[in-house]
PDB file of C-alpha atoms in Angstrom:
ATOM      1  CA  MET A   1    -139.425 -39.131   6.910  1.00 82.00           C
ATOM      2  CA  LEU A   2    -135.595 -39.161   7.460  1.00 91.00           C
ATOM      3  CA  ARG A   3    -132.959 -37.168   6.202  1.00 95.00           C
ATOM      4  CA  LEU A   4    -129.339 -38.245   6.696  1.00 96.00           C
ATOM      5  CA  GLU A   5    -127.002 -36.354   7.002  1.00 97.00           C
ATOM      6  CA  ARG A   6    -123.057 -36.450   6.314  1.00 97.00           C
ATOM      7  CA  LEU A   7    -121.039 -36.734   9.181  1.00 97.00           C
ATOM      8  CA  ARG A   8    -119.891 -34.062  11.288  1.00 97.00           C
ATOM      9  CA  ALA A   9    -117.992 -32.801  14.238  1.00 97.00           C
ATOM     10  CA  ASP A  10    -121.042 -31.363  16.434  1.00 97.00           C
ATOM     11  CA  HIS A  11    -123.102 -34.460  15.672  1.00 97.00           C
ATOM     12  CA  ALA A  12    -120.931 -36.062  18.232  1.00 97.00           C
ATOM     13  CA  PRO A  13    -123.023 -35.831  21.435  1.00 97.00           C
ATOM     14  CA  ALA A  14    -126.183 -37.160  20.111  1.00 96.00           C
ATOM     15  CA  LEU A  15    -124.080 -40.221  18.375  1.00 96.00           C
ATOM     16  CA  LEU A  16    -123.218 -40.638  21.453  1.00 96.00           C
ATOM     17  CA  ALA A  17    -126.214 -40.504  23.875  1.00 95.00           C
ATOM     18  CA  PHE A  18    -127.896 -42.764  20.747  1.00 95.00           C
ATOM     19  CA  GLU A  19    -124.800 -45.539  20.605  1.00 93.00           C
ATOM     20  CA  ARG A  20    -125.469 -46.198  24.954  1.00 93.00           C
ATOM     21  CA  GLU A  21    -129.060 -45.560  24.452  1.00 94.00           C
ATOM     22  CA  ASN A  22    -129.021 -48.461  22.571  1.00 92.00           C
ATOM     23  CA  ARG A  23    -126.645 -50.127  23.210  1.00 93.00           C
ATOM     24  CA  GLU A  24    -128.192 -53.612  25.082  1.00 91.00           C
ATOM     25  CA  TYR A  25    -130.961 -53.059  21.749  1.00 89.00           C
ATOM     26  CA  PHE A  26    -127.779 -53.905  19.083  1.00 87.00           C
ATOM     27  CA  ALA A  27    -126.337 -56.270  20.871  1.00 83.00           C
ATOM     28  CA  ARG A  28    -129.676 -58.511  20.202  1.00 81.00           C
ATOM     29  CA  SER A  29    -128.294 -58.603  16.971  1.00 78.00           C
ATOM     30  CA  ILE A  30    -124.298 -56.860  16.366  1.00 76.00           C
ATOM     31  CA  SER A  31    -121.764 -57.591  18.289  1.00 74.00           C
ATOM     32  CA  ASP A  32    -120.739 -54.974  20.958  1.00 74.00           C
ATOM     33  CA  ARG A  33    -118.910 -52.194  20.260  1.00 85.00           C
ATOM     34  CA  GLY A  34    -117.399 -52.805  24.246  1.00 80.00           C
ATOM     35  CA  ASP A  35    -116.310 -50.152  26.646  1.00 84.00           C
ATOM     36  CA  ALA A  36    -113.556 -48.709  25.143  1.00 87.00           C
ATOM     37  CA  TYR A  37    -115.129 -47.441  22.244  1.00 89.00           C
ATOM     38  CA  PHE A  38    -117.284 -45.553  24.782  1.00 89.00           C
ATOM     39  CA  GLU A  39    -114.606 -44.404  26.839  1.00 91.00           C
ATOM     40  CA  GLU A  40    -113.287 -43.701  23.637  1.00 93.00           C
ATOM     41  CA  PHE A  41    -115.874 -41.731  21.613  1.00 95.00           C
ATOM     42  CA  ALA A  42    -114.347 -38.546  21.387  1.00 94.00           C
ATOM     43  CA  SER A  43    -110.671 -40.465  19.524  1.00 95.00           C
ATOM     44  CA  LEU A  44    -112.301 -42.174  18.014  1.00 95.00           C
ATOM     45  CA  HIS A  45    -115.566 -39.885  16.087  1.00 96.00           C
ATOM     46  CA  ARG A  46    -112.658 -37.893  15.508  1.00 96.00           C
ATOM     47  CA  ALA A  47    -110.474 -40.625  13.421  1.00 96.00           C
ATOM     48  CA  ARG A  48    -114.205 -40.862  11.765  1.00 96.00           C
ATOM     49  CA  LEU A  49    -113.746 -37.141  10.257  1.00 98.00           C
ATOM     50  CA  ALA A  50    -110.294 -37.453   9.169  1.00 97.00           C
ATOM     51  CA  GLU A  51    -111.545 -41.222   7.497  1.00 96.00           C
ATOM     52  CA  GLN A  52    -113.726 -38.657   5.155  1.00 97.00           C
ATOM     53  CA  ASP A  53    -112.235 -36.155   4.603  1.00 96.00           C
ATOM     54  CA  ALA A  54    -109.739 -38.794   3.272  1.00 95.00           C
ATOM     55  CA  GLY A  55    -112.403 -39.899   1.403  1.00 93.00           C
ATOM     56  CA  VAL A  56    -111.761 -43.871   2.663  1.00 95.00           C
ATOM     57  CA  CYS A  57    -115.708 -43.811   4.345  1.00 97.00           C
ATOM     58  CA  HIS A  58    -119.101 -41.623   3.899  1.00 97.00           C
ATOM     59  CA  PHE A  59    -120.182 -41.320   7.705  1.00 97.00           C
ATOM     60  CA  HIS A  60    -124.368 -40.674   7.848  1.00 98.00           C
ATOM     61  CA  VAL A  61    -126.473 -39.692  11.067  1.00 97.00           C
ATOM     62  CA  VAL A  62    -129.953 -40.747  10.467  1.00 97.00           C
ATOM     63  CA  MET A  63    -132.128 -37.932  11.796  1.00 96.00           C
ATOM     64  CA  ASP A  64    -135.922 -38.705  12.294  1.00 93.00           C
ATOM     65  CA  GLY A  65    -139.194 -35.994  11.062  1.00 90.00           C
ATOM     66  CA  GLN A  66    -139.154 -34.705  14.128  1.00 91.00           C
ATOM     67  CA  GLY A  67    -134.973 -33.829  13.935  1.00 92.00           C
ATOM     68  CA  GLU A  68    -133.642 -36.684  15.948  1.00 93.00           C
ATOM     69  CA  LEU A  69    -130.776 -39.334  15.550  1.00 96.00           C
ATOM     70  CA  ALA A  70    -132.473 -42.209  14.839  1.00 96.00           C
ATOM     71  CA  GLY A  71    -129.811 -44.380  13.268  1.00 96.00           C
ATOM     72  CA  ARG A  72    -126.732 -44.478  11.062  1.00 96.00           C
ATOM     73  CA  VAL A  73    -125.444 -45.715   8.048  1.00 97.00           C
ATOM     74  CA  ASN A  74    -121.728 -45.785   7.426  1.00 96.00           C
ATOM     75  CA  LEU A  75    -119.689 -46.081   4.102  1.00 98.00           C
ATOM     76  CA  VAL A  76    -116.061 -48.061   4.867  1.00 97.00           C
ATOM     77  CA  ASP A  77    -112.930 -49.470   3.272  1.00 96.00           C
ATOM     78  CA  VAL A  78    -113.714 -46.851  -0.238  1.00 96.00           C
ATOM     79  CA  GLU A  79    -111.964 -48.634  -2.644  1.00 95.00           C
ATOM     80  CA  GLU A  80    -112.200 -49.528  -6.626  1.00 94.00           C
ATOM     81  CA  GLY A  81    -115.820 -47.779  -6.884  1.00 95.00           C
ATOM     82  CA  ASP A  82    -116.581 -49.965  -4.145  1.00 97.00           C
ATOM     83  CA  ALA A  83    -117.242 -49.724  -0.450  1.00 98.00           C
ATOM     84  CA  GLU A  84    -118.744 -52.278   2.737  1.00 97.00           C
ATOM     85  CA  LEU A  85    -122.091 -50.616   3.682  1.00 98.00           C
ATOM     86  CA  GLY A  86    -123.529 -50.918   7.543  1.00 95.00           C
ATOM     87  CA  TYR A  87    -126.296 -49.188   9.201  1.00 94.00           C
ATOM     88  CA  ARG A  88    -128.223 -49.305  12.545  1.00 92.00           C
ATOM     89  CA  ILE A  89    -131.494 -47.670  13.778  1.00 93.00           C
ATOM     90  CA  GLY A  90    -132.138 -47.851  17.183  1.00 92.00           C
ATOM     91  CA  GLU A  91    -135.158 -48.844  19.119  1.00 92.00           C
ATOM     92  CA  ARG A  92    -137.258 -46.371  18.843  1.00 90.00           C
ATOM     93  CA  ALA A  93    -136.777 -45.686  15.085  1.00 90.00           C
ATOM     94  CA  ALA A  94    -137.552 -50.284  14.490  1.00 88.00           C
ATOM     95  CA  GLY A  95    -140.009 -51.472  12.731  1.00 87.00           C
ATOM     96  CA  ARG A  96    -140.835 -48.821  11.021  1.00 89.00           C
ATOM     97  CA  GLY A  97    -139.309 -48.914   7.318  1.00 92.00           C
ATOM     98  CA  MET A  98    -136.442 -46.382   8.414  1.00 94.00           C
ATOM     99  CA  ALA A  99    -133.411 -48.657   8.116  1.00 95.00           C
ATOM    100  CA  THR A 100    -134.597 -49.347   4.294  1.00 96.00           C
ATOM    101  CA  ALA A 101    -135.387 -45.631   3.844  1.00 96.00           C
ATOM    102  CA  ALA A 102    -132.161 -45.237   5.204  1.00 97.00           C
ATOM    103  CA  VAL A 103    -130.398 -47.727   3.059  1.00 97.00           C
ATOM    104  CA  GLN A 104    -131.645 -46.643  -0.032  1.00 97.00           C
ATOM    105  CA  GLU A 105    -131.403 -42.991   0.635  1.00 96.00           C
ATOM    106  CA  VAL A 106    -127.250 -44.165   0.651  1.00 97.00           C
ATOM    107  CA  CYS A 107    -127.254 -46.533  -2.214  1.00 97.00           C
ATOM    108  CA  ARG A 108    -128.438 -43.295  -4.037  1.00 96.00           C
ATOM    109  CA  LEU A 109    -126.081 -41.602  -2.379  1.00 96.00           C
ATOM    110  CA  ALA A 110    -123.130 -43.799  -3.440  1.00 97.00           C
ATOM    111  CA  ALA A 111    -124.120 -44.619  -7.320  1.00 96.00           C
ATOM    112  CA  THR A 112    -124.665 -39.731  -7.571  1.00 96.00           C
ATOM    113  CA  GLU A 113    -122.433 -38.376  -5.028  1.00 95.00           C
ATOM    114  CA  TYR A 114    -119.858 -41.191  -4.212  1.00 96.00           C
ATOM    115  CA  ARG A 115    -119.266 -42.083  -8.146  1.00 95.00           C
ATOM    116  CA  LEU A 116    -119.440 -46.001  -6.238  1.00 97.00           C
ATOM    117  CA  ALA A 117    -120.347 -48.608  -8.790  1.00 97.00           C
ATOM    118  CA  THR A 118    -120.905 -51.690  -5.847  1.00 98.00           C
ATOM    119  CA  LEU A 119    -121.672 -52.727  -2.077  1.00 98.00           C
ATOM    120  CA  THR A 120    -121.442 -55.356   0.043  1.00 98.00           C
ATOM    121  CA  ALA A 121    -123.068 -55.355   3.347  1.00 98.00           C
ATOM    122  CA  TYR A 122    -122.942 -58.787   5.715  1.00 96.00           C
ATOM    123  CA  THR A 123    -125.736 -60.439   7.811  1.00 94.00           C
ATOM    124  CA  ALA A 124    -125.556 -62.487  10.871  1.00 92.00           C
ATOM    125  CA  LEU A 125    -127.731 -65.423   9.705  1.00 93.00           C
ATOM    126  CA  ASP A 126    -129.964 -64.666  13.006  1.00 89.00           C
ATOM    127  CA  ASN A 127    -130.400 -61.079  11.784  1.00 90.00           C
ATOM    128  CA  VAL A 128    -133.659 -61.759   9.465  1.00 92.00           C
ATOM    129  CA  ALA A 129    -134.218 -57.891   9.380  1.00 91.00           C
ATOM    130  CA  SER A 130    -131.246 -56.808   8.318  1.00 93.00           C
ATOM    131  CA  MET A 131    -131.315 -59.171   5.490  1.00 95.00           C
ATOM    132  CA  THR A 132    -135.218 -58.209   4.913  1.00 96.00           C
ATOM    133  CA  VAL A 133    -133.621 -54.308   4.431  1.00 96.00           C
ATOM    134  CA  LEU A 134    -130.859 -55.319   1.492  1.00 97.00           C
ATOM    135  CA  GLY A 135    -133.105 -57.596  -0.075  1.00 97.00           C
ATOM    136  CA  ARG A 136    -135.818 -54.431  -0.004  1.00 97.00           C
ATOM    137  CA  ASN A 137    -132.390 -52.622  -1.442  1.00 97.00           C
ATOM    138  CA  GLY A 138    -131.227 -55.189  -4.285  1.00 96.00           C
ATOM    139  CA  PHE A 139    -128.970 -56.426  -2.124  1.00 98.00           C
ATOM    140  CA  THR A 140    -128.193 -60.160  -3.140  1.00 97.00           C
ATOM    141  CA  VAL A 141    -127.080 -62.918  -1.828  1.00 97.00           C
ATOM    142  CA  VAL A 142    -123.213 -63.521  -3.225  1.00 97.00           C
ATOM    143  CA  ALA A 143    -121.400 -65.386  -0.385  1.00 97.00           C
ATOM    144  CA  ASP A 144    -121.585 -67.578   3.049  1.00 96.00           C
ATOM    145  CA  ALA A 145    -119.585 -65.757   5.453  1.00 96.00           C
ATOM    146  CA  ILE A 146    -118.917 -65.299   9.571  1.00 94.00           C
ATOM    147  CA  VAL A 147    -120.300 -62.259  10.839  1.00 90.00           C
ATOM    148  CA  GLY A 148    -119.602 -60.959  14.873  1.00 83.00           C
ATOM    149  CA  GLY A 149    -118.137 -64.654  15.301  1.00 87.00           C
ATOM    150  CA  ARG A 150    -121.636 -66.141  13.745  1.00 89.00           C
ATOM    151  CA  PRO A 151    -122.710 -67.724  10.824  1.00 95.00           C
ATOM    152  CA  GLY A 152    -124.009 -65.093   7.987  1.00 95.00           C
ATOM    153  CA  LEU A 153    -124.132 -63.862   4.684  1.00 97.00           C
ATOM    154  CA  ARG A 154    -122.425 -61.400   2.006  1.00 97.00           C
ATOM    155  CA  HIS A 155    -124.272 -59.152   0.040  1.00 98.00           C
ATOM    156  CA  ARG A 156    -123.626 -57.355  -2.257  1.00 98.00           C
ATOM    157  CA  ARG A 157    -125.435 -54.952  -4.825  1.00 98.00           C
ATOM    158  CA  ARG A 158    -124.808 -53.175  -8.415  1.00 97.00           C
ATOM    159  CA  LEU A 159    -125.652 -50.155  -8.129  1.00 96.00           C
ATOM    160  CA  GLY A 160    -127.142 -47.733 -11.390  1.00 79.00           C
ATOM    161  CA  ALA A 161    -129.286 -51.070 -12.680  1.00 49.00           C
ATOM    162  CA  GLU A 162    -132.463 -50.074 -10.536  1.00 48.00           C
ATOM    163  CA  PRO A 163    -134.636 -47.256 -10.742  1.00 44.00           C
ATOM    164  CA  GLY A 164    -133.367 -44.366  -8.484  1.00 44.00           C
ATOM    165  CA  CYS A 165    -129.986 -45.347  -7.636  1.00 46.00           C
ATOM    166  CA  GLY A 166    -128.431 -44.566 -10.998  1.00 40.00           C
ATOM    167  CA  ARG A 167    -124.740 -43.198 -12.067  1.00 35.00           C
TER     168      ARG A 167
END
């Protein structure tokens, strides 16, 4: 069981701990955030909250059944009914369907709460787990892409077409 919570100021300590705890794990499959991210976390967190307040992004933390922060799922660059999906689930929660469920829930929110029509996501070719999550959630490959300097794919999903994610 998981719950998505819209990013708030009081998530900062748990989110920073989550990012630090999983930094090496994430770097195996996606680009590392770099030292500056951790050094400037407080100001970056405030900036994300401002972007969210402006409606250009929708940030969420993923809480597990015990109320612990297990991941994040974000919709960024919201414009004209479209947004880019990004997500990361921590190592302790990996392989248990949490990413699939979190993406499913954010698709529902994107269609119903945020009134979006399409989502785009990118994966590196060697990130099979992420490609599987997207496929299970109705995303299809639409183009080749470069992701973090590596060969990848661009995926797209129209919202409202599948049951459970309609408007």
